[in-house]
Amino acid sequence: MSHHDDTPEVTANKTENKQSSLCEKRTIKPYNVKELEEPTAEQLDVSFLPESIPHEFVIAAKPFFNALGIYELWKRVLLVYRKMKLKKDLEAVIERVIYAFKQTVFAKKCGKINSTFEGYFYTILYSELIVEKRKEMKGAFYDFLRDCK
């Protein structure tokens, strides 16, 4: 008898194949579900705007800007208002804000804006609200003089 080297053949384990196939992630799409298309920023109308933006401002800006543009302009309004530190509420000076917006639109239509619309609006709004700040300071100064007498 000769001595044979009996080594069993290496075969793939069937359980390993089953485990690897079970662990694979499969994405199964439902048959009756439609994919939702998210609207782009240009497709959003003013109904998507937050309620914190006054309706008067939305009405004034709606013919010229979509919801995202109006929102960006309103952020400029809030920036200027906080910078001025007015004693009046923002609602009390909304006419000045709308006037500044209309002046900016007029300047844009006349071709007078060399920078961005938002930057020009910021400048006009700042000049409008500084007038309100001066009125507040003038009233406070007269109140101070009256109290000194």
mmCIF file of C-alpha atoms in Angstrom:
data_model
loop_
_atom_site.group_PDB
_atom_site.id
_atom_site.type_symbol
_atom_site.label_atom_id
_atom_site.label_comp_id
_atom_site.label_asym_id
_atom_site.label_seq_id
_atom_site.Cartn_x
_atom_site.Cartn_y
_atom_site.Cartn_z
ATOM 1 C CA MET A 1 0.000 0.000 0.000
ATOM 2 C CA SER A 2 1.227 3.313 -0.892
ATOM 3 C CA HIS A 3 0.740 6.264 1.244
ATOM 4 C CA HIS A 4 -1.480 8.824 -0.386
ATOM 5 C CA ASP A 5 -1.759 12.325 0.907
ATOM 6 C CA ASP A 6 -5.466 12.559 1.523
ATOM 7 C CA THR A 7 -6.439 16.193 1.674
ATOM 8 C CA PRO A 8 -10.027 17.035 1.213
ATOM 9 C CA GLU A 9 -10.862 19.441 -1.550
ATOM 10 C CA VAL A 10 -11.681 22.903 -0.433
ATOM 11 C CA THR A 11 -15.288 23.668 -1.237
ATOM 12 C CA ALA A 12 -17.152 26.864 -0.639
ATOM 13 C CA ASN A 13 -19.343 26.806 2.389
ATOM 14 C CA LYS A 14 -22.983 27.118 1.396
ATOM 15 C CA THR A 15 -23.896 29.010 4.563
ATOM 16 C CA GLU A 16 -21.360 31.717 3.787
ATOM 17 C CA ASN A 17 -22.989 32.334 0.414
ATOM 18 C CA LYS A 18 -26.404 32.565 2.028
ATOM 19 C CA GLN A 19 -25.220 35.050 4.640
ATOM 20 C CA SER A 20 -23.589 37.319 2.095
ATOM 21 C CA SER A 21 -26.723 37.405 0.007
ATOM 22 C CA LEU A 22 -28.879 38.124 3.061
ATOM 23 C CA CYS A 23 -26.694 41.014 4.162
ATOM 24 C CA GLU A 24 -26.805 42.775 0.839
ATOM 25 C CA LYS A 25 -28.969 45.852 0.802
ATOM 26 C CA ARG A 26 -31.568 45.804 -1.860
ATOM 27 C CA THR A 27 -33.680 48.782 -2.665
ATOM 28 C CA ILE A 28 -37.114 47.781 -3.719
ATOM 29 C CA LYS A 29 -39.301 50.532 -5.059
ATOM 30 C CA PRO A 30 -43.009 50.261 -4.472
ATOM 31 C CA TYR A 31 -45.029 49.867 -7.630
ATOM 32 C CA ASN A 32 -47.757 52.437 -7.054
ATOM 33 C CA VAL A 33 -45.811 55.244 -5.386
ATOM 34 C CA LYS A 34 -44.902 58.261 -7.512
ATOM 35 C CA GLU A 35 -41.629 60.009 -6.901
ATOM 36 C CA LEU A 36 -42.181 63.430 -5.346
ATOM 37 C CA GLU A 37 -40.579 66.271 -7.196
ATOM 38 C CA GLU A 38 -39.489 69.068 -4.924
ATOM 39 C CA PRO A 39 -40.252 72.514 -6.299
ATOM 40 C CA THR A 40 -37.318 74.717 -7.142
ATOM 41 C CA ALA A 41 -36.866 78.120 -5.510
ATOM 42 C CA GLU A 42 -38.228 79.810 -8.623
ATOM 43 C CA GLN A 43 -41.419 77.758 -8.447
ATOM 44 C CA LEU A 44 -42.293 78.796 -4.900
ATOM 45 C CA ASP A 45 -45.022 81.384 -4.648
ATOM 46 C CA VAL A 46 -45.610 83.865 -1.844
ATOM 47 C CA SER A 47 -47.819 81.447 0.084
ATOM 48 C CA PHE A 48 -44.619 79.707 1.227
ATOM 49 C CA LEU A 49 -43.297 82.832 2.974
ATOM 50 C CA PRO A 50 -43.234 83.003 6.769
ATOM 51 C CA GLU A 51 -46.043 84.918 8.424
ATOM 52 C CA SER A 52 -43.493 87.197 10.087
ATOM 53 C CA ILE A 53 -43.089 89.096 6.802
ATOM 54 C CA PRO A 54 -45.755 91.825 6.684
ATOM 55 C CA HIS A 55 -48.422 91.355 4.048
ATOM 56 C CA GLU A 56 -47.941 94.924 2.782
ATOM 57 C CA PHE A 57 -44.298 94.220 1.939
ATOM 58 C CA VAL A 58 -45.177 90.940 0.224
ATOM 59 C CA ILE A 59 -47.795 92.669 -1.926
ATOM 60 C CA ALA A 60 -45.334 95.401 -2.925
ATOM 61 C CA ALA A 61 -42.541 92.959 -3.818
ATOM 62 C CA LYS A 62 -44.634 90.172 -5.381
ATOM 63 C CA PRO A 63 -44.751 91.574 -8.937
ATOM 64 C CA PHE A 64 -40.955 91.750 -9.071
ATOM 65 C CA PHE A 65 -39.675 88.804 -7.003
ATOM 66 C CA ASN A 66 -40.507 85.199 -6.205
ATOM 67 C CA ALA A 67 -40.779 83.936 -2.621
ATOM 68 C CA LEU A 68 -37.050 83.429 -2.206
ATOM 69 C CA GLY A 69 -36.252 86.930 -3.478
ATOM 70 C CA ILE A 70 -38.809 88.505 -1.146
ATOM 71 C CA TYR A 71 -37.390 86.539 1.761
ATOM 72 C CA GLU A 72 -33.846 87.718 0.976
ATOM 73 C CA LEU A 73 -35.016 91.337 0.784
ATOM 74 C CA TRP A 74 -36.839 91.000 4.082
ATOM 75 C CA LYS A 75 -33.635 89.772 5.705
ATOM 76 C CA ARG A 76 -32.069 93.064 4.579
ATOM 77 C CA VAL A 77 -34.938 94.961 6.183
ATOM 78 C CA LEU A 78 -34.381 93.154 9.470
ATOM 79 C CA LEU A 79 -30.666 93.833 9.279
ATOM 80 C CA VAL A 80 -31.151 97.574 8.849
ATOM 81 C CA TYR A 81 -33.884 97.717 11.490
ATOM 82 C CA ARG A 82 -31.684 95.997 14.091
ATOM 83 C CA LYS A 83 -28.792 98.236 13.210
ATOM 84 C CA MET A 84 -30.903 101.390 13.731
ATOM 85 C CA LYS A 85 -32.177 100.253 17.150
ATOM 86 C CA LEU A 86 -35.408 102.148 16.673
ATOM 87 C CA LYS A 87 -37.833 102.469 19.564
ATOM 88 C CA LYS A 88 -40.738 102.036 17.148
ATOM 89 C CA ASP A 89 -41.871 98.615 16.064
ATOM 90 C CA LEU A 90 -41.026 97.529 12.552
ATOM 91 C CA GLU A 91 -44.723 97.585 11.687
ATOM 92 C CA ALA A 92 -44.786 101.298 12.539
ATOM 93 C CA VAL A 93 -42.187 102.074 9.843
ATOM 94 C CA ILE A 94 -43.382 99.604 7.193
ATOM 95 C CA GLU A 95 -44.449 102.505 4.965
ATOM 96 C CA ARG A 96 -40.825 103.703 4.929
ATOM 97 C CA VAL A 97 -39.669 100.183 4.055
ATOM 98 C CA ILE A 98 -42.100 99.925 1.154
ATOM 99 C CA TYR A 99 -41.145 103.412 -0.020
ATOM 100 C CA ALA A 100 -37.468 102.386 -0.022
ATOM 101 C CA PHE A 101 -38.351 99.276 -2.010
ATOM 102 C CA LYS A 102 -40.300 101.251 -4.579
ATOM 103 C CA GLN A 103 -37.461 103.750 -4.927
ATOM 104 C CA THR A 104 -35.062 100.869 -5.525
ATOM 105 C CA VAL A 105 -37.321 99.354 -8.198
ATOM 106 C CA PHE A 106 -37.588 102.748 -9.873
ATOM 107 C CA ALA A 107 -33.810 103.153 -9.857
ATOM 108 C CA LYS A 108 -33.421 99.657 -11.321
ATOM 109 C CA LYS A 109 -35.884 100.424 -14.125
ATOM 110 C CA CYS A 110 -34.035 103.670 -14.883
ATOM 111 C CA GLY A 111 -30.708 101.828 -15.035
ATOM 112 C CA LYS A 112 -29.194 103.726 -12.109
ATOM 113 C CA ILE A 113 -28.109 100.672 -10.111
ATOM 114 C CA ASN A 114 -24.515 99.707 -10.816
ATOM 115 C CA SER A 115 -24.225 97.193 -7.983
ATOM 116 C CA THR A 116 -26.773 94.642 -6.779
ATOM 117 C CA PHE A 117 -30.444 95.321 -6.205
ATOM 118 C CA GLU A 118 -30.174 94.108 -2.612
ATOM 119 C CA GLY A 119 -27.216 96.373 -1.872
ATOM 120 C CA TYR A 120 -28.940 99.398 -3.334
ATOM 121 C CA PHE A 121 -32.118 98.562 -1.389
ATOM 122 C CA TYR A 122 -30.076 98.327 1.808
ATOM 123 C CA THR A 123 -28.606 101.789 1.196
ATOM 124 C CA ILE A 124 -31.966 103.406 0.436
ATOM 125 C CA LEU A 125 -33.626 101.708 3.391
ATOM 126 C CA TYR A 126 -30.810 102.785 5.694
ATOM 127 C CA SER A 127 -31.254 106.408 4.590
ATOM 128 C CA GLU A 128 -35.025 106.164 5.179
ATOM 129 C CA LEU A 129 -34.745 104.650 8.631
ATOM 130 C CA ILE A 130 -32.006 107.069 9.700
ATOM 131 C CA VAL A 131 -34.627 109.816 9.264
ATOM 132 C CA GLU A 132 -36.870 107.940 11.702
ATOM 133 C CA LYS A 133 -33.980 107.557 14.130
ATOM 134 C CA ARG A 134 -33.288 111.305 13.959
ATOM 135 C CA LYS A 135 -36.950 112.038 14.697
ATOM 136 C CA GLU A 136 -36.758 109.790 17.745
ATOM 137 C CA MET A 137 -33.554 111.458 18.913
ATOM 138 C CA LYS A 138 -35.020 114.920 18.328
ATOM 139 C CA GLY A 139 -38.095 114.039 20.386
ATOM 140 C CA ALA A 140 -35.920 112.615 23.150
ATOM 141 C CA PHE A 141 -33.758 115.755 23.141
ATOM 142 C CA TYR A 142 -36.787 118.046 23.451
ATOM 143 C CA ASP A 143 -38.128 115.864 26.248
ATOM 144 C CA PHE A 144 -34.760 116.181 28.000
ATOM 145 C CA LEU A 145 -34.804 119.992 27.652
ATOM 146 C CA ARG A 146 -38.360 120.165 28.930
ATOM 147 C CA ASP A 147 -37.419 118.056 31.958
ATOM 148 C CA CYS A 148 -34.437 120.325 32.749
ATOM 149 C CA LYS A 149 -36.577 123.443 33.161
#
